Coordinates of C-alpha atoms in Angstrom, one line a residue:
X91 CA -10.6 28.2 -1.9
X92 CA -9.3 26.9 -5.2
X93 CA -5.8 26.1 -4.2
X94 CA -3.5 25.2 -1.3
X95 CA 0.2 26.2 -1.0
X96 CA 2.9 23.6 -1.8
X97 CA 4.3 24.0 1.7
X98 CA 3.4 25.8 4.9
X99 CA 4.7 26.4 8.4
X100 CA 8.3 27.2 7.5
X101 CA 10.2 30.2 8.9
X102 CA 12.6 32.0 6.6
X103 CA 15.7 29.9 6.1
X104 CA 14.3 26.9 7.9
X105 CA 15.4 23.5 6.6
X106 CA 13.1 21.2 4.7
X107 CA 15.6 18.4 4.6
X108 CA 18.9 17.0 5.8
X109 CA 21.5 15.1 3.8
X110 CA 24.9 14.1 5.0
X111 CA 24.7 16.4 7.9
X112 CA 23.9 19.4 5.8
X113 CA 20.6 21.2 5.8
X114 CA 18.6 22.2 2.7
X115 CA 16.4 25.3 3.1
X116 CA 12.9 25.4 1.8
X117 CA 13.8 28.4 -0.3
X118 CA 16.5 26.4 -2.2
X119 CA 14.1 23.5 -2.5
X120 CA 11.3 25.6 -4.1
X121 CA 13.7 27.3 -6.4
X122 CA 15.1 24.0 -7.7
X123 CA 11.6 22.6 -8.1
X124 CA 10.5 25.6 -10.2
X125 CA 13.4 25.1 -12.6
X126 CA 12.8 21.3 -12.8
X127 CA 9.1 21.9 -13.5
X128 CA 9.9 23.6 -16.8
X129 CA 11.3 20.2 -18.0
X130 CA 8.2 18.2 -17.1
X131 CA 5.1 17.5 -19.2
X132 CA 2.1 19.7 -18.3
X133 CA -1.0 17.6 -17.7
X134 CA 1.1 14.5 -18.2
X135 CA 2.7 11.8 -16.0
X136 CA 6.0 11.5 -14.2
X137 CA 7.3 8.2 -12.9
X138 CA 9.2 9.1 -9.7
X139 CA 11.8 6.3 -8.9
X140 CA 14.1 8.5 -6.7
X141 CA 15.3 6.5 -3.7
X142 CA 16.8 9.5 -2.0
X143 CA 13.8 11.0 -0.2
X144 CA 14.8 14.6 -0.9
X145 CA 15.2 13.9 -4.6
X146 CA 11.7 12.2 -4.5
X147 CA 10.4 15.3 -2.8
X148 CA 11.9 17.6 -5.4
X149 CA 10.5 15.6 -8.3
X150 CA 7.1 15.4 -6.6
X151 CA 7.0 19.2 -6.0
X152 CA 8.2 20.0 -9.6
X153 CA 5.4 17.7 -11.0
X154 CA 2.8 19.6 -8.9
X155 CA 4.1 22.9 -10.3
X156 CA 4.0 21.5 -13.9
X157 CA 0.4 20.2 -13.2
X158 CA 1.7 16.7 -13.9
X159 CA 0.7 13.6 -12.0
X160 CA 3.3 11.6 -10.1
X161 CA 3.3 7.8 -10.6
X162 CA 4.8 6.1 -7.6
X163 CA 5.2 2.4 -8.2
X164 CA 6.3 0.3 -5.2
X165 CA 8.4 -2.0 -7.3
X166 CA 11.4 -1.0 -9.5
X167 CA 11.3 -4.4 -11.3
X168 CA 11.9 -3.8 -15.1
X169 CA 8.7 -5.6 -15.9
X170 CA 6.7 -3.2 -13.7
X171 CA 8.3 -0.1 -15.2
X172 CA 7.9 -1.4 -18.8
X173 CA 4.2 -2.0 -18.1
X174 CA 3.9 1.6 -16.9
X175 CA 5.6 2.8 -20.0
X176 CA 3.0 1.1 -22.1
X177 CA 0.1 2.2 -19.9
X178 CA 1.2 5.9 -19.7
X179 CA 2.8 6.7 -23.0
X180 CA 4.6 10.0 -23.2
X181 CA 5.5 10.0 -19.5
X182 CA 8.9 10.9 -18.2
X183 CA 11.0 9.0 -15.6
X184 CA 12.5 11.1 -12.8
X185 CA 15.5 9.3 -11.3
X186 CA 18.5 9.9 -9.1
X187 CA 20.5 7.1 -10.7
X188 CA 19.4 4.5 -8.1
X189 CA 17.3 2.5 -10.6
X190 CA 18.5 0.1 -13.3
X191 CA 15.5 0.3 -15.6
X192 CA 15.8 0.1 -19.4
X193 CA 12.5 1.4 -20.7
X194 CA 11.2 3.7 -23.4
X195 CA 10.7 6.6 -20.9
X196 CA 12.5 9.9 -21.3
X197 CA 14.8 10.0 -18.3
X198 CA 15.5 13.0 -16.2
X199 CA 18.3 12.6 -13.6
X200 CA 18.0 15.0 -10.7
X201 CA 21.0 13.8 -8.7
X202 CA 22.3 17.3 -9.0
X203 CA 19.6 19.8 -8.2
X204 CA 19.2 22.7 -10.7
X205 CA 19.9 26.1 -9.4
X206 CA 17.2 28.7 -9.3
X207 CA 16.3 32.0 -7.7
X208 CA 15.8 31.5 -4.0
X209 CA 13.5 34.5 -3.8
X210 CA 10.7 32.5 -5.5
X211 CA 7.4 32.6 -3.7
X212 CA 5.6 29.4 -2.5
X213 CA 3.3 28.3 -5.4
X214 CA -0.4 27.5 -5.0
X215 CA -1.5 24.1 -6.3
X216 CA -5.1 23.7 -7.5
X217 CA -7.1 21.6 -5.0
X218 CA -8.6 19.4 -7.8
X219 CA -5.2 18.6 -9.4
X220 CA -4.6 14.9 -9.8
X221 CA -1.4 14.9 -7.7
X222 CA -0.4 11.3 -7.5
X223 CA -1.2 7.8 -8.7
X224 CA -0.2 5.1 -6.2
X225 CA -0.3 1.4 -6.5
X226 CA -1.3 -1.3 -4.0
X227 CA 1.5 -3.6 -2.8
X228 CA 0.3 -6.9 -4.4
X229 CA -0.1 -8.7 -1.0
X230 CA -3.7 -9.7 -2.0
X231 CA -3.3 -9.8 -5.8
X232 CA -2.0 -7.7 -8.7
X233 CA -1.1 -4.1 -7.8
X234 CA -3.9 -1.6 -8.6
X235 CA -3.7 2.1 -9.2
X236 CA -5.4 4.7 -7.0
X237 CA -5.5 8.4 -7.8
X238 CA -5.0 11.1 -5.1
X239 CA -6.0 14.7 -5.5
X240 CA -4.0 17.5 -4.0
X241 CA -6.9 18.3 -1.8
X242 CA -7.1 14.8 -0.4
X243 CA -3.3 14.8 0.3
X244 CA -3.4 18.2 2.0
X245 CA -6.3 17.3 4.2
X246 CA -4.8 13.9 5.1
X247 CA -1.5 15.6 6.2
X248 CA -3.4 18.1 8.3
X249 CA -5.4 15.3 10.0
X250 CA -2.2 13.3 10.8
X251 CA -0.5 16.3 12.2
X252 CA -3.6 17.1 14.4
X253 CA -3.5 13.6 15.8
X254 CA 0.3 13.2 16.4
X255 CA 2.3 15.5 18.7
X256 CA 4.8 16.4 16.0
X257 CA 6.0 20.0 16.5
X258 CA 7.0 22.3 13.7
X259 CA 10.7 22.2 13.2
X260 CA 11.0 18.5 14.0
X261 CA 13.1 16.2 11.9
X262 CA 11.6 13.0 10.4
X263 CA 13.5 9.9 9.4
X264 CA 11.6 7.4 7.2
X265 CA 12.5 3.7 6.9
X266 CA 9.7 3.2 4.4
X267 CA 9.9 4.3 0.7
X268 CA 8.3 7.5 -0.4
X269 CA 6.5 5.6 -3.2
X270 CA 4.3 3.8 -0.6
X271 CA 1.1 5.6 0.6
X272 CA 2.3 5.5 4.3
X273 CA 5.7 6.9 3.2
X274 CA 4.2 9.6 1.0
X275 CA 1.8 10.8 3.7
X276 CA 4.3 10.9 6.6
X277 CA 7.7 11.7 4.9
X278 CA 6.5 13.8 2.0
X279 CA 3.2 15.5 2.6
X280 CA 3.6 15.9 6.4
X281 CA 6.9 17.8 6.1
X282 CA 5.5 19.9 3.3
X283 CA 2.5 20.9 5.3
X284 CA 3.9 21.2 8.8
X285 CA 7.2 23.0 8.7
X286 CA 9.1 19.8 9.5
X287 CA 12.4 18.6 7.8
X288 CA 12.9 15.1 6.5
X289 CA 16.1 13.1 6.2
X290 CA 17.2 12.1 2.7
X291 CA 18.0 8.5 3.4
X292 CA 15.8 5.4 3.7
X293 CA 17.6 3.1 6.1
X294 CA 16.7 -0.6 6.3
X295 CA 18.9 -2.3 8.8
X296 CA 19.0 -1.5 12.5
X297 CA 22.6 -0.2 12.4
X298 CA 21.7 2.1 9.4
X299 CA 18.6 3.4 11.3
X300 CA 20.8 4.2 14.4
X301 CA 23.5 5.9 12.3
X302 CA 20.9 8.0 10.4
X303 CA 19.2 9.2 13.6
X304 CA 22.5 10.1 15.2
X305 CA 23.2 12.5 12.3
X306 CA 19.9 14.4 12.7
X307 CA 19.0 17.3 15.0
X308 CA 16.4 16.9 17.6
X309 CA 13.5 16.6 18.1
X310 CA 13.5 13.4 16.0
X311 CA 10.7 11.2 14.8
X312 CA 11.1 7.8 13.2
X313 CA 8.6 6.4 10.6
X314 CA 8.9 2.6 10.4
X315 CA 7.1 -0.7 10.1
X316 CA 6.7 -3.4 12.8
X317 CA 9.4 -5.4 10.9
X318 CA 11.9 -2.6 11.5
X319 CA 11.0 -2.3 15.2
X320 CA 11.5 -6.1 15.8
X321 CA 14.8 -5.9 14.1
X322 CA 16.1 -3.0 16.2
X323 CA 15.0 -4.8 19.4
X324 CA 16.6 -8.1 18.3
X325 CA 19.9 -6.3 17.5
X326 CA 19.8 -4.5 20.8
X327 CA 20.5 -1.3 18.8
X328 CA 20.9 1.9 20.6
X329 CA 19.0 4.8 19.1
X330 CA 19.5 8.5 19.5
X331 CA 16.8 10.1 21.7
X332 CA 13.5 10.3 19.9
X333 CA 10.4 12.4 20.4
X334 CA 8.3 9.5 19.0
X335 CA 7.8 6.7 16.6
X336 CA 5.1 6.1 14.0
X337 CA 4.4 2.6 12.7
X338 CA 2.1 1.3 9.9
X339 CA 1.7 -1.2 7.0
X340 CA 1.0 -4.2 9.3
X341 CA -0.7 -4.8 12.7
X342 CA 1.5 -3.8 15.6
X343 CA 1.2 -6.3 18.5
X344 CA 0.8 -4.6 21.9
X345 CA 3.7 -6.6 23.4
X346 CA 6.0 -5.3 20.7
X347 CA 4.9 -1.7 21.2
X348 CA 5.5 -2.1 25.0
X349 CA 9.0 -3.5 24.4
X350 CA 9.8 -0.5 22.1
X351 CA 8.5 2.1 24.5
X352 CA 10.4 0.6 27.5
X353 CA 13.6 0.2 25.6
X354 CA 13.7 3.6 24.0
X355 CA 11.6 5.7 26.4
X356 CA 9.3 7.2 23.8
X357 CA 5.6 7.2 22.7
X358 CA 4.8 4.8 19.8
X359 CA 1.8 5.5 17.6
X360 CA 0.2 3.2 15.1
X361 CA -1.6 4.4 11.9
X362 CA -4.3 2.3 10.3
X363 CA -5.0 2.9 6.6
X364 CA -4.5 1.6 3.1
X365 CA -3.3 2.7 -0.4
X366 CA -7.0 3.1 -1.4
X367 CA -7.9 5.4 1.6
X368 CA -4.7 6.8 3.0
X369 CA -4.5 7.1 6.8
X370 CA -7.8 6.6 8.5
X371 CA -7.2 6.2 12.2
X372 CA -4.5 6.1 15.0
X373 CA -3.9 4.5 18.4
X374 CA -1.2 4.1 20.9
X375 CA -1.1 0.3 21.4
X376 CA 0.4 0.4 24.8
X377 CA -2.6 2.3 26.1
X378 CA -5.5 0.9 24.1
X379 CA -6.5 -1.6 21.5
X380 CA -9.1 0.8 20.0
X381 CA -8.3 2.9 17.0
X382 CA -9.8 6.4 16.7
X383 CA -10.5 7.8 13.2
X384 CA -8.9 11.0 12.0
X385 CA -10.9 14.2 12.2
X386 CA -14.0 14.1 10.0
X387 CA -13.9 10.4 9.1
X388 CA -16.9 8.3 10.2
X389 CA -17.5 4.5 9.8
X390 CA -20.6 2.5 9.2
X391 CA -21.4 -1.2 8.6
X392 CA -23.5 -2.5 5.8
X393 CA -23.8 -5.8 3.9
X394 CA -21.0 -7.4 6.0
X395 CA -18.6 -4.6 5.0
X396 CA -17.3 -1.4 6.6
X397 CA -17.5 1.9 4.8
X398 CA -15.5 5.1 5.6
X399 CA -16.4 8.6 4.5
X400 CA -15.7 12.2 5.3
X401 CA -12.4 13.9 6.2
X402 CA -9.9 13.7 3.4
X403 CA -11.8 11.0 1.5
X404 CA -13.3 12.3 -1.7
X405 CA -16.0 9.6 -1.7
X406 CA -17.2 6.8 0.6
X407 CA -14.9 3.9 0.5
X408 CA -15.5 0.2 1.3
X409 CA -12.7 -1.2 3.4
X410 CA -10.9 -4.5 2.9
X411 CA -10.6 -5.2 6.6
X412 CA -12.9 -6.5 9.3
X413 CA -13.6 -3.7 11.8
X414 CA -15.4 -4.3 15.1
X415 CA -17.1 -0.9 15.5
X416 CA -17.6 0.6 19.0
X417 CA -19.2 3.6 17.4
X418 CA -18.8 5.6 14.2
X419 CA -15.3 6.8 15.1
X420 CA -13.8 4.0 17.2
X421 CA -13.0 0.4 16.3
X422 CA -10.9 -2.7 16.9
X423 CA -9.1 -4.2 13.9
X424 CA -10.1 -7.8 13.2
X425 CA -8.3 -8.7 10.0
X426 CA -8.7 -8.5 6.2
X427 CA -12.0 -9.6 4.6
X428 CA -10.0 -11.7 2.2
X429 CA -8.2 -13.4 5.1
X430 CA -11.3 -15.3 6.2
X431 CA -11.1 -19.0 5.3
X432 CA -13.5 -22.0 5.6
X433 CA -12.3 -25.5 6.4
X434 CA -14.6 -28.5 7.2
X435 CA -17.5 -26.1 7.7
X436 CA -15.5 -24.0 10.2
X437 CA -14.5 -20.4 9.6
X438 CA -11.2 -18.9 10.7
X439 CA -8.9 -15.9 10.1
X440 CA -5.5 -16.1 8.6
X441 CA -4.4 -13.1 10.7
X442 CA -5.5 -14.9 13.9
X443 CA -3.7 -18.1 12.8
X444 CA -0.6 -16.2 11.9
X445 CA -0.7 -14.4 15.3
X446 CA -0.9 -17.7 17.1
X447 CA 1.9 -19.2 15.1
X448 CA 4.1 -16.1 15.9
X449 CA 3.6 -16.7 19.6
X450 CA 5.2 -20.1 19.5
X451 CA 8.5 -19.9 21.5
X452 CA 11.5 -19.8 19.1
X453 CA 9.5 -18.6 16.1
X454 CA 11.1 -15.5 14.7
X455 CA 8.9 -15.0 11.6
X456 CA 6.0 -16.8 10.0
X457 CA 3.3 -16.8 7.3
X458 CA 0.4 -19.0 6.4
X459 CA -0.4 -19.3 2.7
X460 CA -3.5 -20.7 1.0
X461 CA -2.6 -22.4 -2.3
X462 CA -4.8 -22.0 -5.4
X463 CA -6.1 -25.6 -5.1
X464 CA -8.7 -27.2 -7.3
X465 CA -10.7 -28.2 -4.2
X466 CA -13.5 -26.3 -2.7
X467 CA -11.9 -25.7 0.7
X468 CA -8.7 -24.1 1.8
X469 CA -5.5 -26.0 2.5
X470 CA -3.0 -24.2 4.7
X471 CA 0.8 -24.1 4.2
X472 CA 2.9 -22.5 6.9
X473 CA 6.4 -21.0 6.4
X474 CA 8.3 -20.6 9.6
X475 CA 11.6 -19.1 10.6
X476 CA 12.6 -20.8 13.8
X477 CA 16.3 -21.7 14.1
X478 CA 16.9 -24.8 16.2
X479 CA 13.2 -25.9 16.2
X480 CA 11.6 -28.7 14.3
X481 CA 8.0 -28.8 12.8
X482 CA 6.8 -31.4 15.3
X483 CA 7.6 -29.1 18.3
X484 CA 5.8 -26.2 16.6
X485 CA 2.7 -28.3 15.7
X486 CA 2.5 -29.8 19.2
X487 CA 2.3 -26.2 20.6
X488 CA -0.4 -25.2 18.1
X489 CA -2.5 -28.3 18.9
X490 CA -3.0 -26.9 22.4
X491 CA -4.4 -23.7 21.0
X492 CA -6.0 -24.3 17.6
X493 CA -8.9 -26.4 16.3
X494 CA -7.3 -29.4 14.6
X495 CA -8.8 -28.4 11.2
X496 CA -6.7 -25.2 11.2
X497 CA -3.3 -26.9 11.8
X498 CA -1.2 -26.1 8.8
X499 CA 0.1 -29.0 6.8
X500 CA 2.7 -28.8 5.6
X501 CA 4.7 -26.7 8.1
X502 CA 7.9 -25.7 6.3
X503 CA 11.0 -24.4 8.1
X504 CA 12.8 -21.7 6.0
X505 CA 15.8 -19.5 6.6
X506 CA 13.9 -16.2 5.8
X507 CA 10.6 -15.0 4.4
X508 CA 10.6 -13.0 1.1
X509 CA 9.4 -9.8 2.7
X510 CA 9.7 -6.4 0.9
X511 CA 11.0 -3.2 2.5
X512 CA 7.6 -2.7 4.0
X513 CA 7.5 -6.1 5.6
X514 CA 4.8 -7.3 3.2
X515 CA 4.6 -10.7 1.5
X516 CA 3.0 -10.9 -1.9
X517 CA 0.9 -13.9 -3.1
X518 CA 3.4 -14.5 -5.9
X519 CA 6.4 -14.5 -3.6
X520 CA 4.8 -17.1 -1.3
X521 CA 3.8 -19.2 -4.3
X522 CA 7.4 -19.1 -5.5
X523 CA 8.7 -20.0 -2.0
X524 CA 6.3 -23.0 -1.9
X525 CA 7.5 -24.1 -5.3
X526 CA 11.0 -24.2 -4.0
X527 CA 9.9 -26.6 -1.3
X528 CA 7.7 -28.7 -3.7
X529 CA 4.3 -27.5 -2.4
X530 CA 3.1 -25.0 -5.0
X531 CA -0.2 -25.7 -6.7
X532 CA -0.2 -25.8 -10.5
X533 CA 0.2 -22.2 -11.6
X534 CA -2.5 -20.9 -14.0
X535 CA -0.4 -18.4 -15.8
X536 CA -2.0 -15.0 -15.9
X537 CA 0.2 -13.7 -18.6
X538 CA 0.3 -9.9 -19.0
X539 CA -3.1 -8.3 -18.6
X540 CA -3.9 -7.1 -22.1
X541 CA -5.2 -3.7 -22.9
X542 CA -8.6 -3.8 -24.7
X543 CA -11.5 -1.5 -25.5
X544 CA -15.2 -1.7 -26.4
X545 CA -15.4 -0.3 -30.0
X546 CA -17.3 3.0 -30.3
X547 CA -19.2 1.5 -33.2
X548 CA -20.7 -1.4 -31.1
X549 CA -24.4 -1.5 -32.0
X550 CA -25.5 -1.8 -28.3
X551 CA -23.7 1.4 -27.1
X552 CA -26.1 4.1 -28.4
X553 CA -28.8 2.8 -26.1
X554 CA -26.5 3.5 -23.0
X555 CA -27.1 6.4 -23.2
X556 CA -28.1 8.3 -26.4
X557 CA -25.8 11.2 -27.0
X558 CA -23.3 10.2 -24.3
X559 CA -22.7 6.4 -24.6
X560 CA -21.0 4.4 -21.8
X561 CA -20.3 0.8 -21.2
X562 CA -23.0 -0.6 -18.8
X563 CA -21.8 -2.0 -15.5
X564 CA -23.5 -5.3 -16.2
X565 CA -21.7 -5.6 -19.5
X566 CA -18.4 -4.8 -17.8
X567 CA -19.0 -7.6 -15.2
X568 CA -19.7 -10.0 -18.1
X569 CA -16.3 -9.1 -19.6
X570 CA -14.7 -9.9 -16.2
X571 CA -16.5 -13.3 -16.1
X572 CA -15.3 -14.1 -19.6
X573 CA -11.7 -13.1 -18.7
X574 CA -11.9 -15.4 -15.6
X575 CA -12.9 -18.4 -17.7
X576 CA -10.2 -17.7 -20.2
X577 CA -7.6 -17.5 -17.5
X578 CA -8.7 -20.3 -15.1
X579 CA -10.5 -22.7 -17.5
X580 CA -13.8 -23.2 -19.2
X581 CA -15.0 -25.4 -16.3
X582 CA -15.1 -22.3 -14.0
X583 CA -18.6 -21.2 -13.1
X584 CA -19.3 -17.8 -11.6
X585 CA -22.0 -18.2 -9.1
X586 CA -22.1 -14.7 -7.7
X587 CA -20.5 -11.3 -7.2
X588 CA -20.3 -10.8 -3.4
X589 CA -18.5 -7.5 -3.8
X590 CA -18.3 -5.0 -6.7
X591 CA -17.5 -1.3 -6.7
X592 CA -17.8 0.9 -9.7
X593 CA -15.5 4.0 -9.2
X594 CA -16.1 5.7 -12.6
X595 CA -17.7 5.0 -15.9
X596 CA -16.0 3.4 -18.9
X597 CA -16.4 5.2 -22.2
X598 CA -16.4 3.6 -25.7
X599 CA -13.0 3.2 -27.2
X600 CA -11.3 3.9 -23.9
X601 CA -8.4 1.5 -23.2
X602 CA -8.8 -0.7 -20.1
X603 CA -7.5 -4.0 -18.8
X604 CA -8.8 -6.7 -16.4
X605 CA -6.6 -8.0 -13.6
X606 CA -7.6 -11.2 -11.8
X607 CA -6.2 -13.0 -8.7
X608 CA -7.6 -16.3 -7.4
X609 CA -7.2 -15.6 -3.7
X610 CA -9.0 -18.8 -2.7
X611 CA -10.5 -21.9 -4.4
X612 CA -13.9 -20.2 -4.4
X613 CA -12.9 -16.5 -4.7
X614 CA -11.4 -14.4 -7.5
X615 CA -10.7 -10.7 -7.0
X616 CA -10.8 -8.5 -10.0
X617 CA -9.9 -5.0 -11.0
X618 CA -10.8 -3.1 -14.2
X619 CA -8.3 -0.3 -14.7
X620 CA -8.0 2.6 -17.2
X621 CA -4.7 4.3 -17.8
X622 CA -5.1 6.7 -14.9
X623 CA -7.7 5.2 -12.5
X624 CA -9.5 2.2 -11.3
X625 CA -12.9 1.8 -13.0
X626 CA -14.2 -1.1 -11.0
X627 CA -13.0 -3.8 -8.5
X628 CA -14.6 -6.5 -6.5
X629 CA -14.9 -10.3 -5.9
X630 CA -16.3 -13.2 -7.9
X631 CA -17.7 -16.3 -6.2
X632 CA -16.7 -19.3 -8.3
X633 CA -16.8 -23.1 -8.4
X634 CA -15.6 -25.8 -10.8
X635 CA -18.3 -27.5 -12.8
X636 CA -18.2 -31.3 -12.8

């Protein structure tokens, strides 16, 4: 098997999408995509910024037909788009007029779909085609690119469908952007590979979600985050009858899941995964705390980390979360490895502290942030949305439940947290929020990560290896250490590399850049990226020399 069809499971004339109460057949969709594909660069890159989900789907399918790779940035900020323009020269930007970017990209507006012959057959896409390049959210540092092959995306969609009771012919409404891995898997790949239709919109507010669902035929499925579910419950919004709900991007508390199922009379499923891996496991929180991996995926622990392999994963992956394994396919989610902190010799979890803070009566939203202090141990700052409460009341509640060393100081009351559409908070957004309240640590400006290369004429390269030189991993780590000292000061001492993963080799004269994020006083995460893939990533253990 060298290829897999662009779509499958559709009867003749069946809809692949709905917009403004009107259905769009899969035949019209394929015909328009075939025409659009002739305008796209073969073996190139397409930045897909379409906000309308059907437009994104069209651009994605056309790029596949043209053998082009879709870049799906989670941010539309001009700085992000201009950085992509520099990193991927010659790319085209596919838009539906919803973006306001001013870049050097050639723009193709697909607000009006091109007409084509609706007798066109479903194309086959090579399994090894580099279908998409997605970027991490930036919640733990600078966004990093991750490449997805057509084979991995097709297998992932099949595994999700095998786990969730979504019948062919169902209609999906996504409240998460298609540019996010969760959105791509559930509202782009799942419809393509299961005979389901998807709604064009991406509603945000509870009233918008309710109105969009009411305009769709049943059976309906809703794809959301815990943030959307909390908002719908708080607004007492009535939703059209649903066959089910799928949630991801953040841990889903069992009590929230129970409230949703009781209010709307439906099954609620949670997906665990990441941009790096795609979906890995599912559970129904009202029935169990245990996740079960998707078909073919197994887990193992080694060196204080969990590795996943098999299924749709093209290679074994080290996970960024703490998983308590019951066996090789079942686990309980503990938290992120980067969320572990140490204060006064005691270890704690930011996720657990945040969960406890969220249980305080009157607290509507909260986040705990660790500033980039010069000290050797963490200092905790809490941001809390709790109208009518004062910090002393909240701290008095926490004192009964937390070790005193983990009480956040300061605890700042804010009107709202700067969450994005996925409910995530980036390190930079929290730093800026702290700065507004006068509690930001001095910023060590990263500047823009500069592109660089190791000259092909470097005298050491012919020895690694003769006839086919490459940049040795040890040398690459030395470049990362030098970059860390340049950014964070000459007094910085690198005392170890607790985690490092080399995903591919770096060739002489190949452009690359090093991205750094000081996630704690004694930890710096790094990523070495080429134009189309991550070369290496990991963590440096650091301290300040006296």
